[in-house]
Tab-separated table of C-alpha atoms and ligand atoms in Angstrom:
chain	number	residue	atom	x	y	z
A	1	MET	CA	-259.674	-20.151	92.410
A	2	ASN	CA	-261.304	-19.495	88.607
A	3	ALA	CA	-259.803	-22.320	87.594
A	4	ALA	CA	-258.338	-21.563	83.936
A	5	GLU	CA	-259.694	-23.077	80.630
A	6	THR	CA	-258.150	-20.867	77.884
A	7	SER	CA	-254.183	-19.257	77.525
A	8	GLU	CA	-256.339	-16.198	77.587
A	9	SER	CA	-257.850	-16.716	80.880
A	10	VAL	CA	-255.009	-17.843	83.128
A	11	GLN	CA	-253.233	-15.209	85.300
A	12	VAL	CA	-251.393	-17.228	87.262
A	13	SER	CA	-249.465	-20.483	86.861
A	14	ILE	CA	-248.422	-22.139	89.868
A	15	VAL	CA	-245.090	-24.784	89.193
A	16	VAL	CA	-244.397	-26.710	91.266
A	17	PRO	CA	-241.200	-29.631	91.262
A	18	LEU	CA	-242.141	-32.836	92.466
A	19	TYR	CA	-239.589	-36.518	93.023
A	20	ASN	CA	-240.866	-38.695	95.743
A	21	GLU	CA	-243.320	-36.392	97.555
A	22	GLN	CA	-247.105	-39.101	97.352
A	23	GLU	CA	-247.744	-38.354	100.740
A	24	SER	CA	-247.516	-34.569	100.156
A	25	VAL	CA	-249.159	-34.265	96.851
A	26	GLY	CA	-252.679	-34.206	97.670
A	27	PRO	CA	-252.493	-31.909	101.062
A	28	LEU	CA	-250.282	-29.396	98.578
A	29	VAL	CA	-252.456	-28.535	96.020
A	30	ASP	CA	-255.276	-28.483	98.421
A	31	SER	CA	-253.411	-25.575	101.114
A	32	ILE	CA	-252.586	-24.579	97.422
A	33	THR	CA	-256.267	-23.974	96.258
A	34	LYS	CA	-258.192	-23.138	99.641
A	35	ALA	CA	-254.831	-20.373	99.530
A	36	VAL	CA	-256.405	-18.324	95.764
A	37	ARG	CA	-259.613	-19.470	96.206
A	38	ASN	CA	-260.529	-15.403	97.195
A	39	ILE	CA	-258.390	-13.861	94.833
A	40	ASP	CA	-259.831	-12.026	91.698
A	41	LEU	CA	-257.638	-14.597	89.280
A	42	SER	CA	-257.859	-17.249	87.671
A	43	PHE	CA	-254.844	-19.480	88.441
A	44	GLU	CA	-253.405	-22.687	86.696
A	45	ILE	CA	-251.043	-25.289	88.753
A	46	ILE	CA	-248.966	-27.201	87.121
A	47	LEU	CA	-247.481	-30.192	88.651
A	48	VAL	CA	-244.128	-31.546	87.927
A	49	ASP	CA	-243.160	-35.042	88.316
A	50	ASP	CA	-239.774	-35.492	87.864
A	51	GLY	CA	-239.789	-38.812	87.306
A	52	SER	CA	-240.583	-40.269	91.104
A	53	THR	CA	-240.797	-43.749	91.533
A	54	ASP	CA	-243.468	-43.353	93.601
A	55	ARG	CA	-247.201	-42.961	93.226
A	56	THR	CA	-246.998	-38.794	93.035
A	57	TRP	CA	-247.515	-39.562	89.600
A	58	THR	CA	-251.104	-41.846	90.096
A	59	MET	CA	-251.873	-38.874	92.308
A	60	ILE	CA	-251.281	-35.970	90.093
A	61	GLU	CA	-253.264	-37.561	87.736
A	62	SER	CA	-256.080	-38.508	90.213
A	63	LEU	CA	-256.051	-34.310	91.090
A	64	ALA	CA	-255.628	-33.604	87.309
A	65	ASP	CA	-259.356	-35.623	86.818
A	66	ALA	CA	-261.237	-33.799	90.139
A	67	TYR	CA	-259.573	-29.362	89.480
A	68	PRO	CA	-260.436	-28.513	86.383
A	69	GLY	CA	-257.230	-25.639	86.518
A	70	LEU	CA	-254.431	-28.611	87.320
A	71	ARG	CA	-252.147	-29.794	85.051
A	72	GLY	CA	-249.575	-32.361	84.894
A	73	ILE	CA	-245.954	-32.864	83.401
A	74	LYS	CA	-244.144	-35.829	83.616
A	75	PHE	CA	-240.945	-36.798	82.831
A	76	ARG	CA	-239.638	-39.461	82.474
A	77	ARG	CA	-236.433	-39.935	85.058
A	78	ASN	CA	-234.928	-37.883	87.236
A	79	PHE	CA	-233.076	-34.390	85.802
A	80	GLY	CA	-233.373	-32.051	88.748
A	81	GLN	CA	-235.002	-29.811	90.371
A	82	THR	CA	-234.436	-26.818	87.732
A	83	SER	CA	-235.289	-29.158	84.750
A	84	ALA	CA	-238.852	-29.532	86.395
A	85	MET	CA	-238.665	-25.855	87.021
A	86	VAL	CA	-238.368	-24.973	83.737
A	87	ALA	CA	-240.846	-27.852	82.265
A	88	GLY	CA	-243.126	-25.807	84.251
A	89	PHE	CA	-242.147	-21.474	82.912
A	90	GLU	CA	-242.518	-23.667	79.813
A	91	HIS	CA	-246.093	-24.751	79.833
A	92	ALA	CA	-247.084	-22.023	81.720
A	93	ARG	CA	-249.701	-19.746	80.397
A	94	GLY	CA	-249.873	-17.173	83.476
A	95	TRP	CA	-249.072	-13.344	83.044
A	96	VAL	CA	-247.192	-14.194	86.538
A	97	ILE	CA	-245.031	-17.712	87.889
A	98	VAL	CA	-244.677	-19.105	91.488
A	99	THR	CA	-242.832	-21.321	91.881
A	100	LEU	CA	-242.980	-23.381	95.436
A	101	ASP	CA	-242.011	-26.919	96.205
A	102	GLY	CA	-243.875	-29.846	96.938
A	103	ASP	CA	-243.205	-30.832	99.993
A	104	LEU	CA	-245.222	-28.806	102.135
A	105	GLN	CA	-242.344	-26.913	103.804
A	106	ASN	CA	-243.517	-23.461	101.888
A	107	ASP	CA	-246.603	-22.572	102.806
A	108	PRO	CA	-249.466	-21.381	100.143
A	109	ALA	CA	-251.358	-19.019	102.174
A	110	ASP	CA	-248.412	-16.683	101.316
A	111	ILE	CA	-248.869	-16.468	98.082
A	112	PRO	CA	-250.815	-13.968	98.163
A	113	ILE	CA	-248.505	-11.050	99.402
A	114	LEU	CA	-245.851	-12.158	96.742
A	115	LEU	CA	-249.131	-11.434	94.518
A	116	ASP	CA	-249.583	-7.886	95.744
A	117	LYS	CA	-245.745	-7.436	95.470
A	118	ILE	CA	-245.759	-7.958	92.173
A	119	SER	CA	-249.095	-5.900	91.645
A	120	GLU	CA	-247.281	-3.248	92.803
A	121	GLY	CA	-244.204	-3.486	90.087
A	122	TYR	CA	-241.689	-5.772	90.755
A	123	ASP	CA	-241.002	-8.325	88.302
A	124	ILE	CA	-239.558	-11.457	91.357
A	125	VAL	CA	-241.070	-11.422	95.181
A	126	SER	CA	-238.576	-14.023	96.716
A	127	GLY	CA	-239.414	-15.155	99.749
A	128	TRP	CA	-237.255	-15.160	102.568
A	129	ARG	CA	-237.569	-18.279	105.709
A	130	LYS	CA	-236.161	-15.927	108.268
A	131	ASN	CA	-237.391	-18.880	110.858
A	132	ARG	CA	-236.160	-21.549	108.862
A	133	GLN	CA	-237.276	-24.793	109.938
A	134	ASP	CA	-234.239	-27.172	108.358
A	135	HIS	CA	-230.954	-27.994	110.478
A	136	PHE	CA	-228.357	-26.272	111.655
A	137	SER	CA	-226.238	-27.700	109.593
A	138	ARG	CA	-227.878	-27.018	106.035
A	139	VAL	CA	-228.669	-23.336	107.539
A	140	LEU	CA	-225.008	-22.381	107.676
A	141	PRO	CA	-223.410	-23.051	104.276
A	142	SER	CA	-227.349	-21.496	103.064
A	143	ARG	CA	-226.151	-18.469	104.901
A	144	VAL	CA	-222.641	-18.389	103.481
A	145	ALA	CA	-223.313	-18.876	99.559
A	146	ASN	CA	-226.884	-15.826	100.164
A	147	TYR	CA	-224.209	-14.027	101.422
A	148	MET	CA	-221.796	-14.704	99.233
A	149	ILE	CA	-224.178	-14.155	95.752
A	150	SER	CA	-225.639	-10.980	97.004
A	151	ALA	CA	-221.898	-9.768	96.994
A	152	THR	CA	-221.014	-11.162	93.698
A	153	THR	CA	-223.558	-10.072	92.024
A	154	GLY	CA	-225.558	-6.985	93.850
A	155	VAL	CA	-229.225	-8.130	93.955
A	156	ARG	CA	-228.777	-8.348	97.737
A	157	LEU	CA	-231.844	-11.587	98.932
A	158	HIS	CA	-230.851	-12.969	102.564
A	159	ASP	CA	-232.834	-16.146	101.173
A	160	TYR	CA	-232.202	-17.464	97.457
A	161	GLY	CA	-232.801	-21.211	98.367
A	162	CYS	CA	-236.041	-20.283	98.768
A	163	SER	CA	-238.537	-21.678	96.307
A	164	LEU	CA	-241.578	-19.525	97.565
A	165	LYS	CA	-240.873	-17.123	94.620
A	166	ALA	CA	-243.527	-15.000	91.752
A	167	TYR	CA	-241.758	-13.390	88.879
A	168	ARG	CA	-243.452	-12.033	85.752
A	169	SER	CA	-243.250	-14.556	83.825
A	170	GLU	CA	-241.192	-13.246	80.966
A	171	CYS	CA	-238.256	-12.713	83.298
A	172	VAL	CA	-237.806	-16.549	83.762
A	173	LYS	CA	-239.337	-18.019	80.331
A	174	SER	CA	-236.062	-16.562	78.521
A	175	LEU	CA	-233.463	-18.134	81.540
A	176	ASN	CA	-231.286	-21.005	79.700
A	177	ALA	CA	-231.248	-21.881	82.987
A	178	TYR	CA	-229.412	-25.565	83.348
A	179	GLY	CA	-228.141	-27.630	86.021
A	180	GLU	CA	-229.167	-26.630	90.073
A	181	MET	CA	-229.349	-23.318	88.622
A	182	HIS	CA	-233.183	-22.443	90.684
A	183	ARG	CA	-231.059	-21.130	92.740
A	184	PHE	CA	-229.740	-18.366	91.036
A	185	PHE	CA	-232.699	-17.194	88.431
A	186	PRO	CA	-233.988	-13.750	90.692
A	187	ALA	CA	-229.615	-12.643	89.970
A	188	LEU	CA	-229.837	-14.025	86.432
A	189	ALA	CA	-232.646	-12.266	85.614
A	190	SER	CA	-231.719	-9.341	86.653
A	191	MET	CA	-229.273	-8.837	84.068
A	192	THR	CA	-232.246	-8.750	81.785
A	193	GLY	CA	-233.193	-5.275	83.828
A	194	ALA	CA	-235.520	-6.889	86.929
A	195	ARG	CA	-236.769	-5.483	89.435
A	196	VAL	CA	-236.208	-7.915	92.584
A	197	THR	CA	-237.283	-7.591	96.289
A	198	GLU	CA	-238.160	-10.054	98.980
A	199	VAL	CA	-240.794	-11.041	101.715
A	200	GLU	CA	-241.227	-12.615	104.332
A	201	VAL	CA	-242.372	-16.495	104.459
A	202	ASN	CA	-243.540	-19.243	106.298
A	203	HIS	CA	-241.403	-21.832	106.399
A	204	TYR	CA	-242.293	-25.627	108.287
A	205	PRO	CA	-240.153	-28.916	108.867
A	206	ARG	CA	-241.171	-31.730	105.912
A	207	GLN	CA	-243.549	-34.005	107.188
A	208	TYR	CA	-243.551	-36.208	104.466
A	209	GLY	CA	-240.655	-38.470	103.186
A	210	VAL	CA	-236.806	-36.592	102.985
A	211	SER	CA	-234.677	-34.200	101.787
A	212	LYS	CA	-234.143	-35.274	97.890
A	213	TYR	CA	-230.123	-33.799	98.330
A	214	GLY	CA	-227.291	-34.084	100.478
A	215	PHE	CA	-224.307	-32.760	101.968
A	216	ASN	CA	-222.930	-32.625	98.451
A	217	ARG	CA	-225.208	-30.472	97.330
A	218	ILE	CA	-222.967	-27.669	99.228
A	219	PHE	CA	-219.966	-28.006	96.869
A	220	LYS	CA	-222.440	-27.572	94.203
A	221	VAL	CA	-223.806	-24.476	95.493
A	222	PHE	CA	-221.211	-23.171	95.651
A	223	SER	CA	-219.319	-23.992	91.704
A	224	ASP	CA	-222.877	-23.139	90.758
A	225	ILE	CA	-222.111	-19.519	92.449
A	226	PHE	CA	-218.572	-19.680	90.620
A	227	ALA	CA	-220.018	-20.396	87.059
A	228	MET	CA	-222.770	-17.968	87.527
A	229	ASN	CA	-220.901	-15.359	88.441
A	230	LEU	CA	-218.661	-15.922	85.344
A	231	ILE	CA	-221.385	-16.214	83.195
A	232	ILE	CA	-223.282	-12.225	84.596
A	233	LYS	CA	-220.037	-11.114	84.288
A	234	PHE	CA	-218.735	-11.654	81.229
A	235	SER	CA	-221.866	-12.842	79.125
A	236	SER	CA	-221.505	-9.003	77.793
A	237	SER	CA	-218.457	-8.868	76.776
A	238	PRO	CA	-216.410	-12.161	76.418
A	239	LEU	CA	-213.001	-11.022	74.959
A	240	LYS	CA	-213.104	-8.075	76.841
A	241	GLY	CA	-212.389	-10.793	79.836
A	242	PHE	CA	-210.239	-12.779	77.627
A	243	THR	CA	-208.613	-10.198	76.754
A	244	LEU	CA	-207.676	-8.999	80.105
A	245	CYS	CA	-206.640	-12.422	81.633
A	246	ALA	CA	-203.642	-12.213	78.274
A	247	ILE	CA	-201.901	-9.559	79.631
A	248	PRO	CA	-200.044	-10.643	82.142
A	249	PHE	CA	-199.078	-12.947	80.030
A	250	PHE	CA	-197.968	-10.745	76.970
A	251	PHE	CA	-195.709	-8.832	79.475
A	252	LEU	CA	-193.855	-11.792	80.800
A	253	SER	CA	-193.289	-13.334	76.617
A	254	VAL	CA	-192.016	-9.568	76.459
A	255	LEU	CA	-190.023	-9.771	79.417
A	256	PHE	CA	-188.412	-13.403	78.963
A	257	ALA	CA	-187.881	-12.132	75.498
A	258	LEU	CA	-185.652	-9.608	76.236
A	259	LEU	CA	-184.190	-11.604	79.077
A	260	SER	CA	-183.173	-14.597	76.184
A	261	VAL	CA	-180.772	-11.495	74.558
A	262	LEU	CA	-178.999	-10.075	77.520
A	263	THR	CA	-178.299	-13.821	78.161
A	264	VAL	CA	-176.621	-13.445	74.036
A	265	LEU	CA	-175.436	-9.839	74.211
A	266	LEU	CA	-174.136	-10.524	78.155
A	267	GLY	CA	-172.842	-13.976	77.240
A	268	TRP	CA	-174.719	-16.083	79.692
A	269	THR	CA	-174.394	-19.380	79.656
A	270	PRO	CA	-175.947	-20.628	76.237
A	271	GLY	CA	-178.540	-22.332	77.682
A	272	LYS	CA	-180.076	-19.586	79.742
A	273	GLY	CA	-180.813	-18.171	76.390
A	274	SER	CA	-182.962	-21.272	75.473
A	275	PHE	CA	-184.681	-21.049	78.250
A	276	PHE	CA	-185.598	-17.624	78.087
A	277	MET	CA	-186.688	-18.339	75.131
A	278	LEU	CA	-188.882	-21.099	75.480
A	279	ALA	CA	-190.495	-19.159	78.255
A	280	SER	CA	-191.176	-16.250	76.000
A	281	GLY	CA	-192.832	-18.570	73.166
A	282	LEU	CA	-195.458	-20.187	75.900
A	283	CYS	CA	-196.535	-17.414	76.152
A	284	VAL	CA	-197.257	-16.107	73.768
A	285	ILE	CA	-198.380	-19.155	72.308
A	286	SER	CA	-200.862	-18.631	75.532
A	287	VAL	CA	-202.265	-14.581	74.813
A	288	ILE	CA	-203.211	-16.215	71.436
A	289	TYR	CA	-204.804	-19.359	73.085
A	290	LEU	CA	-207.173	-16.381	75.253
A	291	ILE	CA	-207.991	-14.510	72.786
A	292	ILE	CA	-209.129	-17.387	70.910
A	293	LEU	CA	-210.772	-18.380	72.960
A	294	GLY	CA	-212.681	-14.811	73.807
A	295	VAL	CA	-213.401	-14.645	70.522
A	296	LEU	CA	-215.181	-18.240	70.718
A	297	GLY	CA	-217.035	-16.730	73.789
A	298	GLU	CA	-217.986	-13.668	71.469
A	299	LEU	CA	-219.545	-16.347	69.312
A	300	VAL	CA	-221.344	-17.906	72.181
A	301	VAL	CA	-223.161	-15.515	73.798
A	302	SER	CA	-224.019	-13.957	69.905
A	303	THR	CA	-226.232	-16.500	69.877
A	304	SER	CA	-227.457	-16.860	73.604
A	305	ASP	CA	-230.663	-16.458	75.130
A	306	LEU	CA	-230.124	-14.245	78.124
A	307	THR	CA	-227.232	-11.421	76.255
A	308	HIS	CA	-230.590	-10.575	74.556
A	309	ALA	CA	-232.888	-10.679	76.817
A	310	ARG	CA	-234.091	-6.888	77.747
A	311	LEU	CA	-237.217	-7.030	80.289
A	312	PRO	CA	-239.136	-4.464	79.061
A	313	GLU	CA	-240.857	-1.292	81.193
A	314	ILE	CA	-244.379	-1.930	82.127
A	315	SER	CA	-246.840	0.268	82.596
A	316	LYS	CA	-249.051	1.273	85.607
A	317	LYS	CA	-251.596	-0.061	83.401
A	318	GLU	CA	-250.633	-3.018	82.283
A	319	ILE	CA	-250.324	-3.426	86.428
A	320	TYR	CA	-254.067	-5.297	85.884
A	321	ILE	CA	-253.295	-7.803	88.766
A	322	ARG	CA	-255.670	-7.224	91.127
A	323	ARG	CA	-256.364	-8.890	95.054
A	324	GLU	CA	-260.176	-8.058	95.818
A	325	MET	CA	-261.381	-10.024	98.493
A	326	LYS	CA	-264.859	-11.489	97.984
B	1	UDP	N1	-237.804	-31.667	93.128
B	1	UDP	C1	-237.159	-32.667	92.592
B	1	UDP	N2	-236.400	-32.798	91.503
B	1	UDP	C2	-235.475	-33.231	92.638
B	1	UDP	C3	-235.267	-33.072	93.353
B	1	UDP	C4	-235.831	-32.596	94.432
B	1	UDP	O1	-238.503	-31.834	91.920
B	1	UDP	O2	-234.621	-33.986	91.805
B	1	UDP	C5	-238.637	-31.025	94.550
B	1	UDP	C6	-238.669	-31.704	95.443
B	1	UDP	O3	-240.302	-32.965	95.234
B	1	UDP	C7	-239.499	-30.616	96.127
B	1	UDP	C8	-238.218	-29.408	96.005
B	1	UDP	O4	-238.005	-30.586	94.878
B	1	UDP	O5	-240.978	-30.841	96.052
B	1	UDP	C9	-237.083	-29.356	96.699
B	1	UDP	O6	-236.800	-30.476	97.163
B	1	UDP	P1	-236.598	-30.525	98.687
B	1	UDP	O7	-237.317	-30.958	99.536
B	1	UDP	O8	-235.702	-32.162	98.639
B	1	UDP	O9	-235.180	-29.636	98.954
B	1	UDP	P2	-234.462	-29.547	100.262
B	1	UDP	O10	-236.183	-28.261	100.921
B	1	UDP	O11	-234.186	-30.232	101.399
B	1	UDP	O12	-233.733	-27.613	99.877
B	2	MG	MG1	-237.740	-29.312	101.206
């Protein structure tokens, strides 16, 4: 591994979010270093301490003394895995960013395989834990979620949840990710034109500590799928989306207005006429409300980084990643 000193010399940034992983962080850095030692590229490792309450930060500080290409970022409190990854992206200087979990479940030995794919011209390479070492109760909802994300976004991956991924850095720097959106980076980045592929990777059971997620992750992931689909589908033309929603209310308002006129003409009871009038008025208000939301949506979208990001095509010459085994 060639330790990175200046921003120009860094080609690959390895970003790892860590929350109470004091036992894992040392072995992790060792195995990353071993995995990339023979690759003729300069690497940096960015360890993001997501507000750990154990000795994770102390470990990171002593590792930074031992490894010149290692930098640490510390959050004052726990902000979540997505925020930790985004902070890593912001500080990453490499042309390529690799992410992986800090609990030794991902195998750094797979990093060269991901880099090979990037060198073929892909913008995002996602790991696929084909032989996943987690309990069935975790694997099953994850399969359903992967199927739903693939079907709704059109970016077909077997394993969105795998943290081991490589990105051309431009793909992720423009993503304003929040909440727990890290699982959806490939789908969001595909909006900018990113070419996405996947490779099979190793996966191991957790050796130290405990998973940082409980059963409620299932609900969060499914609500995120809904939110992400809204972002992807509506972000280019919110007014169009809201206008589509307004159309049924428009027709209902016309229908109720006609019915109220009919009640007067046919001499039905006066109560019925005012009911239809009221219903028609409510539908008109809904139409106006939805159109206003669409206009506000347009204003939000016009200032959003995501909708303005367009990945430029990359020439073969620019793909300068070489994997030369010494
Ligand atoms: N993590 C984090 N902040 C959090 C939760 C998790 O930085 O709020 C890190 C965690 O330390 C690990 C990675 O994200 O490096 C994945 O977490 P975990 O292993 O608990 O997830 P699981 O493997 O159970 O999906
Ligand atoms: Mg884990």
